[in-house]
Coordinates of C-alpha atoms and ligand atoms in Angstrom, one line a residue:
X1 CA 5.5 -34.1 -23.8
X2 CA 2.6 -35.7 -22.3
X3 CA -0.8 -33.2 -21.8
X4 CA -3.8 -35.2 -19.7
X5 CA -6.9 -33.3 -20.8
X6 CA -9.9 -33.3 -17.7
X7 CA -13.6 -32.4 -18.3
X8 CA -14.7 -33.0 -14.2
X9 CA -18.6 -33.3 -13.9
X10 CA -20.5 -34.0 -10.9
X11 CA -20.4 -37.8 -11.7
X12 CA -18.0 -38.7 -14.4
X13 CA -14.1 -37.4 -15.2
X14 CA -13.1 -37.6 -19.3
X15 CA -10.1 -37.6 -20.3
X16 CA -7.5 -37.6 -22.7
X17 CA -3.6 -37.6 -23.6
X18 CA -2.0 -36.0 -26.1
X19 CA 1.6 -35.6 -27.2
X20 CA 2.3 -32.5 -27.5
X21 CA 3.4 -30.4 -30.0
X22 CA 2.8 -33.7 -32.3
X23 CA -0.9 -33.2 -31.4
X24 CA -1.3 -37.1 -31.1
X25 CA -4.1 -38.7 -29.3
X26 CA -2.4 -41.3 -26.9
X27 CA -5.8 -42.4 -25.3
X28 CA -9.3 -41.6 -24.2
X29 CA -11.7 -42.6 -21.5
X30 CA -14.1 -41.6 -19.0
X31 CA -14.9 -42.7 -15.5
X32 CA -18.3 -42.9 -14.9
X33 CA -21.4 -42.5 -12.1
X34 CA -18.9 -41.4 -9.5
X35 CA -20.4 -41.8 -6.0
X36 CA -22.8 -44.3 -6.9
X37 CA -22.8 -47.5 -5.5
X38 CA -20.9 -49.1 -8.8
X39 CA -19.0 -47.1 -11.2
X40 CA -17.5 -47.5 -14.7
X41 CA -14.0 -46.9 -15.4
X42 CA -13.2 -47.0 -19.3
X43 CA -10.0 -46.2 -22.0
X44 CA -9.0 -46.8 -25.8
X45 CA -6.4 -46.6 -27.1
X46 CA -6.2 -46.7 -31.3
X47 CA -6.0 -50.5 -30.8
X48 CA -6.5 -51.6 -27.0
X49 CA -9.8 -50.7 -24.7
X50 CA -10.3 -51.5 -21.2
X51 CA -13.4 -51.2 -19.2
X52 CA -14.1 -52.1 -16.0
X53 CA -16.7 -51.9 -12.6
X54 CA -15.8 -51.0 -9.6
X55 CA -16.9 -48.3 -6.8
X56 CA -15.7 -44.9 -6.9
X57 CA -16.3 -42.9 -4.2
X58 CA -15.3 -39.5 -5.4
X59 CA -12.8 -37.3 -7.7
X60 CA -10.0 -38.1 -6.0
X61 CA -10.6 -42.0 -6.5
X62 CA -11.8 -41.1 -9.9
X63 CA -8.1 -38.9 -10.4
X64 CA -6.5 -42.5 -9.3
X65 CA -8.4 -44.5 -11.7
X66 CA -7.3 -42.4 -14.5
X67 CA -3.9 -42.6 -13.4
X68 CA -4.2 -46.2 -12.9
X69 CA -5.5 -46.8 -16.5
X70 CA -2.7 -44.9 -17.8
X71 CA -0.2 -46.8 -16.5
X72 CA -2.2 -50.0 -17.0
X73 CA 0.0 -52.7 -18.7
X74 CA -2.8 -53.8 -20.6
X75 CA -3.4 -50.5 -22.4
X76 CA 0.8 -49.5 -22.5
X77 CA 0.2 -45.5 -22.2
X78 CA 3.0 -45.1 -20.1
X79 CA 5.4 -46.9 -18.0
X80 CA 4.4 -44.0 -15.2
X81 CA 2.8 -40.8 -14.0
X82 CA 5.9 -39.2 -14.5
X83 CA 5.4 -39.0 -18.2
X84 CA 2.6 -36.7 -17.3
X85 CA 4.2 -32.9 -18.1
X86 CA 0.5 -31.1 -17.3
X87 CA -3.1 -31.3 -16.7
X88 CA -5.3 -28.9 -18.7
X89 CA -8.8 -28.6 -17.2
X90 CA -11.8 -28.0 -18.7
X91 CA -13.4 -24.8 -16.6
X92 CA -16.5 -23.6 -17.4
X93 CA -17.1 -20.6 -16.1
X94 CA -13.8 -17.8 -15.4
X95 CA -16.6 -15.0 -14.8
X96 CA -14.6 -11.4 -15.7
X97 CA -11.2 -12.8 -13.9
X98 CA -10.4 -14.4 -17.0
X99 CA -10.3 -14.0 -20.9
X100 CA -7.5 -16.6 -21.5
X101 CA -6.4 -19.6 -20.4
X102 CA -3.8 -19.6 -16.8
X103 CA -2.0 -21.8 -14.9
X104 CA -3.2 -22.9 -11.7
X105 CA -2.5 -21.1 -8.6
X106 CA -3.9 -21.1 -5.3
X107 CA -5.4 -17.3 -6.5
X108 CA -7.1 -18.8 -9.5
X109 CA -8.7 -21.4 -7.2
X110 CA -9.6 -19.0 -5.5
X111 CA -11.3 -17.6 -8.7
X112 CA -12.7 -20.1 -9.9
X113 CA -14.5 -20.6 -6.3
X114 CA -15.5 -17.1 -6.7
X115 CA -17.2 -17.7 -9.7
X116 CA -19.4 -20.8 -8.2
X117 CA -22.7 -19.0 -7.9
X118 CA -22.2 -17.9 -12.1
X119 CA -22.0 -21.8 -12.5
X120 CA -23.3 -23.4 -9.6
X121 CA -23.4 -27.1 -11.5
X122 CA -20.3 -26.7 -13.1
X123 CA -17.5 -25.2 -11.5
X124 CA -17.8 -26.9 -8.2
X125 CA -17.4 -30.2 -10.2
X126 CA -13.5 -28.8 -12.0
X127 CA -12.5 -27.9 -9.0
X128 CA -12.7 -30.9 -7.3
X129 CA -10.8 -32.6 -10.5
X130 CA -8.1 -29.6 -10.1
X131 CA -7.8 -30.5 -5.8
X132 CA -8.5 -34.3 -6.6
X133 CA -5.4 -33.6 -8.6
X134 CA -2.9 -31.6 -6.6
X135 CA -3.4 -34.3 -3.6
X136 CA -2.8 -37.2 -6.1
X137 CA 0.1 -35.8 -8.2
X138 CA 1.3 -32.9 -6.8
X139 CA 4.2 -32.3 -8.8
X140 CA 2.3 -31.7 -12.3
X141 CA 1.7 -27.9 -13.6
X142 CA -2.3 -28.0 -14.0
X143 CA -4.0 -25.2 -16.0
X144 CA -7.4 -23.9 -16.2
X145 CA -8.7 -23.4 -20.0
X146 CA -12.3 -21.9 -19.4
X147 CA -15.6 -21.9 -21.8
X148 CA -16.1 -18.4 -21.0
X149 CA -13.0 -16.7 -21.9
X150 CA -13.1 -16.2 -25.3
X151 CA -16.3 -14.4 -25.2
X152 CA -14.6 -11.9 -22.8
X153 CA -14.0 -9.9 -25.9
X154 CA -17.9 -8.8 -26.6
X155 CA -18.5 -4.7 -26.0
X156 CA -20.1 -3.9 -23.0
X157 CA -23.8 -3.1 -25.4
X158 CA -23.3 -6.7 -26.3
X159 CA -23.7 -8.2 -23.0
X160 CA -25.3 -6.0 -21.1
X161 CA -29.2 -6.8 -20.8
X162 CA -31.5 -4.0 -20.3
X163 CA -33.0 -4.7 -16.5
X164 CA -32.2 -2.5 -13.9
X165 CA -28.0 -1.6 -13.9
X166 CA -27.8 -2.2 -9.9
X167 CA -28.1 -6.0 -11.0
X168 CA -25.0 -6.2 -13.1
X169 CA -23.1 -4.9 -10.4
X170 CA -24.7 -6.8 -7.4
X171 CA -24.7 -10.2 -9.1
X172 CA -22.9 -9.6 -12.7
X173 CA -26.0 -10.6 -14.2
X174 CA -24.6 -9.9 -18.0
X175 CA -23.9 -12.1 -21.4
X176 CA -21.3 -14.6 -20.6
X177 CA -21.4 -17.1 -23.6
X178 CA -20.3 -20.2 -23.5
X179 CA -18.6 -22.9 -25.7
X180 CA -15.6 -20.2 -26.3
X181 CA -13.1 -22.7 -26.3
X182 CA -15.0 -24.8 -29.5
X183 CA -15.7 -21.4 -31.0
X184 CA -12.4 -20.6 -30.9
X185 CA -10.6 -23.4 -32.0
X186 CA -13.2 -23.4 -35.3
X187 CA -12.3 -19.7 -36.0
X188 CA -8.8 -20.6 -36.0
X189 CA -9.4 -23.7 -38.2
X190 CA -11.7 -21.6 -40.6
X191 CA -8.4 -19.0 -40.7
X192 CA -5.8 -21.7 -41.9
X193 CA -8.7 -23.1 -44.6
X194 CA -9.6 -20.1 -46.2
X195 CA -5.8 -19.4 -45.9
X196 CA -6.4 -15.4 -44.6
X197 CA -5.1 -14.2 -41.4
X198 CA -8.1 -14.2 -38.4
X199 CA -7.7 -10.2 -38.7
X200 CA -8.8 -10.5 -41.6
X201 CA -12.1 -12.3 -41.3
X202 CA -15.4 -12.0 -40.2
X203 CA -16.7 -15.6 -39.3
X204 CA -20.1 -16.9 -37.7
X205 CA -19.6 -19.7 -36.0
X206 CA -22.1 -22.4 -35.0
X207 CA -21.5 -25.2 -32.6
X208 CA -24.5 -27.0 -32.1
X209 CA -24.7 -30.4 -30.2
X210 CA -27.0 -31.1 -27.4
X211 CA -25.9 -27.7 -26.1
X212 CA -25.9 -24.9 -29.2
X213 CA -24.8 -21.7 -28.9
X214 CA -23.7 -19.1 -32.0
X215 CA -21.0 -16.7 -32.5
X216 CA -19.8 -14.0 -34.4
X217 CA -15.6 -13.8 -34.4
X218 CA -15.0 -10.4 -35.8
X219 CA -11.0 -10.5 -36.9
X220 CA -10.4 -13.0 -34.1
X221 CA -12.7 -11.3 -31.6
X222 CA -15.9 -12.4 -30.2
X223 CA -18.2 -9.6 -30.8
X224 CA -21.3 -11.9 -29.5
X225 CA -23.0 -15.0 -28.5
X226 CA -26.2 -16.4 -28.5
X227 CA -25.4 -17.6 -24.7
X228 CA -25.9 -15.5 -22.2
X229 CA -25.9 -15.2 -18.2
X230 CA -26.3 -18.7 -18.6
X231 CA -26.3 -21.7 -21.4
X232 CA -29.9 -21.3 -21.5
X233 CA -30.7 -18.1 -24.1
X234 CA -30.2 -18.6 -27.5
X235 CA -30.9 -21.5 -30.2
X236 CA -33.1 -24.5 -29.4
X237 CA -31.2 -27.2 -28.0
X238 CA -31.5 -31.1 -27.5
X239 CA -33.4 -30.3 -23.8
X240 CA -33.1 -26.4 -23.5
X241 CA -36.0 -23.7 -24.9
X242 CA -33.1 -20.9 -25.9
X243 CA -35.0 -17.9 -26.5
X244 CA -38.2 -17.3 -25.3
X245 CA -40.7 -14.0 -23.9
X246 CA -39.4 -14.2 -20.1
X247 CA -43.2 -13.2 -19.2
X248 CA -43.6 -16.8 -20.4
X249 CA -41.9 -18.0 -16.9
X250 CA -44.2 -15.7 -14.8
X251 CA -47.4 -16.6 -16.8
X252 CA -46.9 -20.8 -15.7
X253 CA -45.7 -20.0 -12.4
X254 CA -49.1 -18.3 -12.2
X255 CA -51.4 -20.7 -14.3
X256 CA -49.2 -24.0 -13.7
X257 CA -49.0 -22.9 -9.7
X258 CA -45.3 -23.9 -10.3
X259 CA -42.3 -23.0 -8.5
X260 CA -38.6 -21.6 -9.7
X261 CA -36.7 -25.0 -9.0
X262 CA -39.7 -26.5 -11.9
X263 CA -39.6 -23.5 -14.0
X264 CA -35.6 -24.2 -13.9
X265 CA -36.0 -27.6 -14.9
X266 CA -39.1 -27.1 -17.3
X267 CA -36.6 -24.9 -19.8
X268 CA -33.4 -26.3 -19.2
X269 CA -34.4 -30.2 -18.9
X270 CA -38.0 -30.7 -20.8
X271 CA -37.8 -27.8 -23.2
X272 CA -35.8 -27.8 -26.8
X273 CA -36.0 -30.7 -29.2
X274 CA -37.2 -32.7 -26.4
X275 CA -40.1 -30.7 -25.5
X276 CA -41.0 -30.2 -29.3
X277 CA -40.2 -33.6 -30.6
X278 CA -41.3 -35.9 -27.8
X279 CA -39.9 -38.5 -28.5
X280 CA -36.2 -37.6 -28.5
X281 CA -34.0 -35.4 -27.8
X282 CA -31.4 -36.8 -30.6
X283 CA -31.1 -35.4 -34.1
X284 CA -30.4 -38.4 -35.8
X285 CA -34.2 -39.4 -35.0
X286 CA -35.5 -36.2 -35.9
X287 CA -33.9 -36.9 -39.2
X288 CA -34.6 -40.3 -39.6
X289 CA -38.2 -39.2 -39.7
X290 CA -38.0 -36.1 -41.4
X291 CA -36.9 -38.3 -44.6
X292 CA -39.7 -40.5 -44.2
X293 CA -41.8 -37.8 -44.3
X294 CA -42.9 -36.8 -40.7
X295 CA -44.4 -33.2 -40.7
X296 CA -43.8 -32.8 -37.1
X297 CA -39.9 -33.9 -37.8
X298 CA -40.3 -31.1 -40.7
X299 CA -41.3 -28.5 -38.4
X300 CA -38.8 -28.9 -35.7
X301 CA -36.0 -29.0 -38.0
X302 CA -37.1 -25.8 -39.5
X303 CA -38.0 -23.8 -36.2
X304 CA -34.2 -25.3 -35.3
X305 CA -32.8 -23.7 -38.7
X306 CA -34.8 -20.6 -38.4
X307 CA -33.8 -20.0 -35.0
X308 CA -29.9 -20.3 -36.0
X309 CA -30.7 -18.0 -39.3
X310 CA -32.2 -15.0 -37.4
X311 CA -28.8 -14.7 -35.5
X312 CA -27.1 -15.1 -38.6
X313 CA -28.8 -12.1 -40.2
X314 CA -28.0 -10.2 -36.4
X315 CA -24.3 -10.9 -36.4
X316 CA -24.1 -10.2 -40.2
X317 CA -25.4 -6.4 -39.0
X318 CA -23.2 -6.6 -36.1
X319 CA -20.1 -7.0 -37.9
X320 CA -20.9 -5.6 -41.4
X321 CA -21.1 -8.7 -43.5
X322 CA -19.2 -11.9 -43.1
X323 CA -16.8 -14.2 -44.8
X324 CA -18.2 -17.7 -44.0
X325 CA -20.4 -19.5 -41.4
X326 CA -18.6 -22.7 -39.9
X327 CA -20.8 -25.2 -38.7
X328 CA -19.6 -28.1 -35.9
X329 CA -20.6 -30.3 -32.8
X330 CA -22.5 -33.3 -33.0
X331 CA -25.6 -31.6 -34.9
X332 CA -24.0 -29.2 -36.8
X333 CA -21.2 -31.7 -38.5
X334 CA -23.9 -34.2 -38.4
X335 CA -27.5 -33.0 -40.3
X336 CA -27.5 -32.3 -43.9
X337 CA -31.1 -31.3 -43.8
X338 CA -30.7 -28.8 -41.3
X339 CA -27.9 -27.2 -43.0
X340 CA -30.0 -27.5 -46.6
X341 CA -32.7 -25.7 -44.9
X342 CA -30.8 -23.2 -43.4
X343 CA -28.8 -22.4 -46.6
X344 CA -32.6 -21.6 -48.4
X345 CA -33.4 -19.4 -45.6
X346 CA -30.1 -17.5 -46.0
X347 CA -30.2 -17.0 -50.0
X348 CA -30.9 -13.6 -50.2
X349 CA -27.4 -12.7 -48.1
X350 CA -25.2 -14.5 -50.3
X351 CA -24.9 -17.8 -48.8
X352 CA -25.4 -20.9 -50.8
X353 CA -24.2 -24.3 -50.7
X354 CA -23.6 -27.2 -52.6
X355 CA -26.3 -30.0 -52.2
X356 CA -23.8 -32.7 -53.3
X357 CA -20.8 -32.0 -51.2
X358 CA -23.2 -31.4 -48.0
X359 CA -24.7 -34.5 -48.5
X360 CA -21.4 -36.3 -48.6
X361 CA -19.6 -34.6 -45.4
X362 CA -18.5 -37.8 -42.6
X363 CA -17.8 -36.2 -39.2
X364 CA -14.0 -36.6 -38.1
X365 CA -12.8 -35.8 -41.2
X366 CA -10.9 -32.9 -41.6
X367 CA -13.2 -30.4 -42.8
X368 CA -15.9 -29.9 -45.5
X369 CA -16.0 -26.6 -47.9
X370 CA -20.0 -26.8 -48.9
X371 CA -20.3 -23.9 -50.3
X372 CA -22.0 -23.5 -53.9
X373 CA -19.8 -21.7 -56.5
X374 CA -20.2 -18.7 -56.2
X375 CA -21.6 -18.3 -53.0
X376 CA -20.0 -14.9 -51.4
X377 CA -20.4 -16.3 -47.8
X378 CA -18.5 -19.6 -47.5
X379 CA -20.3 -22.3 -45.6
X380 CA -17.8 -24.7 -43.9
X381 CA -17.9 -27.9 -41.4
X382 CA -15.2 -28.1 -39.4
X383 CA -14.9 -30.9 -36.6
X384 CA -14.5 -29.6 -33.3
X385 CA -11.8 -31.0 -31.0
X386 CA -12.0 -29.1 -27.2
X387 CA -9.3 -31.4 -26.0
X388 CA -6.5 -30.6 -28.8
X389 CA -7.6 -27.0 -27.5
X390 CA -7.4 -27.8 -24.0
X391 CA -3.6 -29.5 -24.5
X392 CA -2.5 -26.5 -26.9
X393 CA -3.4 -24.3 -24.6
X394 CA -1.4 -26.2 -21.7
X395 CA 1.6 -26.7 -23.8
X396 CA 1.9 -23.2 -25.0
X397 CA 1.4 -22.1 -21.0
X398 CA 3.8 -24.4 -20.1
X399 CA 6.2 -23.4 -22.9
X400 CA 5.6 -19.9 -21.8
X401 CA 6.6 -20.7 -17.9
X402 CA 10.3 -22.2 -19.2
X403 CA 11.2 -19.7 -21.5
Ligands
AMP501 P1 -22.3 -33.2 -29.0 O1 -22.9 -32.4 -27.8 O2 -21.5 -32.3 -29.9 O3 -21.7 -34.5 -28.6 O4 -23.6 -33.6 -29.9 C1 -24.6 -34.5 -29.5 C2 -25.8 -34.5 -30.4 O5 -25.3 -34.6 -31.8 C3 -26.6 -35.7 -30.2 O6 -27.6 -35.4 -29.2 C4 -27.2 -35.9 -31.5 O7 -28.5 -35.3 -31.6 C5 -26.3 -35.3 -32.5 N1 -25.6 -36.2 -33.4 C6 -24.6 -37.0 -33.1 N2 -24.2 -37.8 -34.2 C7 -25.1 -37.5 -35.1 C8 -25.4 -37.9 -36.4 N3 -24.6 -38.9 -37.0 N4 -26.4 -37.4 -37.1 C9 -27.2 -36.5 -36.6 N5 -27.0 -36.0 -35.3 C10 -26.0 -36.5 -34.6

């Protein structure tokens, strides 16, 4: 069967189909600067891409492009929507309704509307795909697959922050996480590599790409994450500060006379590599001029490492030790340095890893073992794939429904 894969922003729509269970990738696109005066409407196929302009007004256009692409001669996808058996949605935030994946109903709409002020960005743009959806093909079973549910599993002294208690229960102001679905589908990964059962492992695992956030999976669990109320705490991040003193935020509203909407924008948009780095944002020039030499490239890289290290030595403590630390996303499958650096860092608890082999590991490959012989904490890349997650997910839902 046929599984389209959504991510919905508030301008673009990607997607993806996979045939399911054969986990093969049919096509990928993405429709582009929806609303704006011209739009871009793209797909690939292993052999065919198509890409052209046009104006897209909003979602549900967008949903009709996407549909349109699919059954575009040109590409051959399919002969029609019909060969569509689901939708699985990329959701980001299921708030405490949801610690799995669901099909959608009217009452998880109604959720996921529920949850809007927890994601304010975010969720509004998924629903929209999910209604743009049931108007365009109402026949197909859609489910939600949200970034927050596998985190659902932390103990309340996890996510609870210490500010007055009448705030959790007012606004559930509490540690979220985010990236679950990535984290997840890593952990799993990491299982069938190092051939153990998930109940049987204690696995860190790091997706870092212009957002990074940190995990520990504790037998399958998520015990914590660097993420928290939102995608803001935590590492440093292409644009985003991650952990800081909050009395910094009061000390420039004071002294830069500048409001919440600029302090919002300050950590989240001009912060992180960006704010460091200057002039980008993208790892790849960071380490372009770390190897030439740059001592500023040095330092960033390092306060980036160091920053992912500290929570390595936290979630070791939290869950007694751990079997390996996975690494993935865009930076994390992507910087040798980083991970070299790191791996000195983390000597003394047992990691280690292989300069060689870490050198040598090409993202989209399966996965890379780096760890140095005898190294007690394995250190593995493995690529992440959200949209195989996404249509597993779906399938198994939809398997579940017929049985
Ligand atoms: P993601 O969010 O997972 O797509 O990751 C995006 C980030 O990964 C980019 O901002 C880059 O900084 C980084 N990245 C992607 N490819 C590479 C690469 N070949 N080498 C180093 N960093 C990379």
């Amino acid at each position: 069967m046929n599984v389209l894969v959504l991510n919905c922003g508030s301008s673009s729509i990607k997607f993806q189909v996979l045939k399911m269970p054969e986990e093969k990738m049919l096509v990928k696109g993405i429709v582009e600067r929806i609303g704006e005066p011209m739009s871009i409407i793209e797909g690939k196929t292993g052999e065919k891409k198509k890409r052209h302009e046009r104006p897209v007004a909003d979602h549900t256009e967008g949903i009709k492009e996407v549909l349109a692409l699919l059954t575009d001669p040109e590409l051959s996808v399919m002969k029609s929507v019909k060969e569509i058996s689901a939708i699985g949605h990329r959701v980001v935030h299921g708030g405490e309704t949801y610690s799995a994946s669901v099909l959608i109903t009217d009452a998880v709409i109604t959720a996921i509307e529920d949850n809007i002020p927890l994601a304010p960005l975010h969720n509004p743009a998924n629903l929209k795909g999910i209604l743009a959806c049931r108007e365009t093909v109402p026949g197909i079973p859609q489910s939600a697959v949200f970034d927050t549910a596998f985190h659902q599993s932390m103990p309340d002294y996890a996510y609870l922050y210490a500010i007055p208690k009448s705030y959790y229960e007012k606004y559930k102001i509490r540690r979220f996480g985010f990236h679950g679905t990535s984290h997840k589908f890593v952990a799993h990964r990491a299982g069938d590599i190092l051939k153990k059962p998930l109940s049987e492992l204690k696995l860190i695992t790091a997706h870092l790409g212009n957002g990074a956030s940190i995990t520990a999976v504790d037998r399958g669990r998520s015990v914590d994450t660097s993420m928290g109320f939102t995608p803001l705490e935590g590492l440093i991040m292409g644009t985003r500060s991650g952990d800081l003193d909050p009395a910094i935020t009061v000390f420039l509203q004071r002294n830069e006379h500048i409001d919440c909407e600029e302090i919002d924008r300050l950590l989240n948009k001009k912060s992180g590599l960006i704010g460091l780095f200057e002039k980008s944002n993208d790892m790849r020039i960071i380490e372009e001029e770390y190897f030439k030499g740059d001592a500023l490239a040095k330092l960033v890289l390092t306060m980036y490492a160091y920053r992912i290290v500290k929570y390595i030595g936290a979630y070791m403590a939290a869950m007694g030790g751990a079997d390996a630390l996975i690494y993935t996303a865009g930076v994390g499958e992507n910087t040798p340095p980083l991970r070299e650096i790191a791996a000195d860092f983390l000597g003394g608890l047992g990691f280690g890893i292989n300069k060689e082999l870490n050198n040598e590991v090409i993202r989209k490959q399966d996965y890379t073992d780096i760890s140095a012989e005898g190294a007690s904490v394995k250190t593995i890349v493995i690529p992440t794939n959200e949209e195989l997650a996404i249509a597993r997910d779906t399938f198994e839902l939809l398997q579940g429904r017929s049985k």
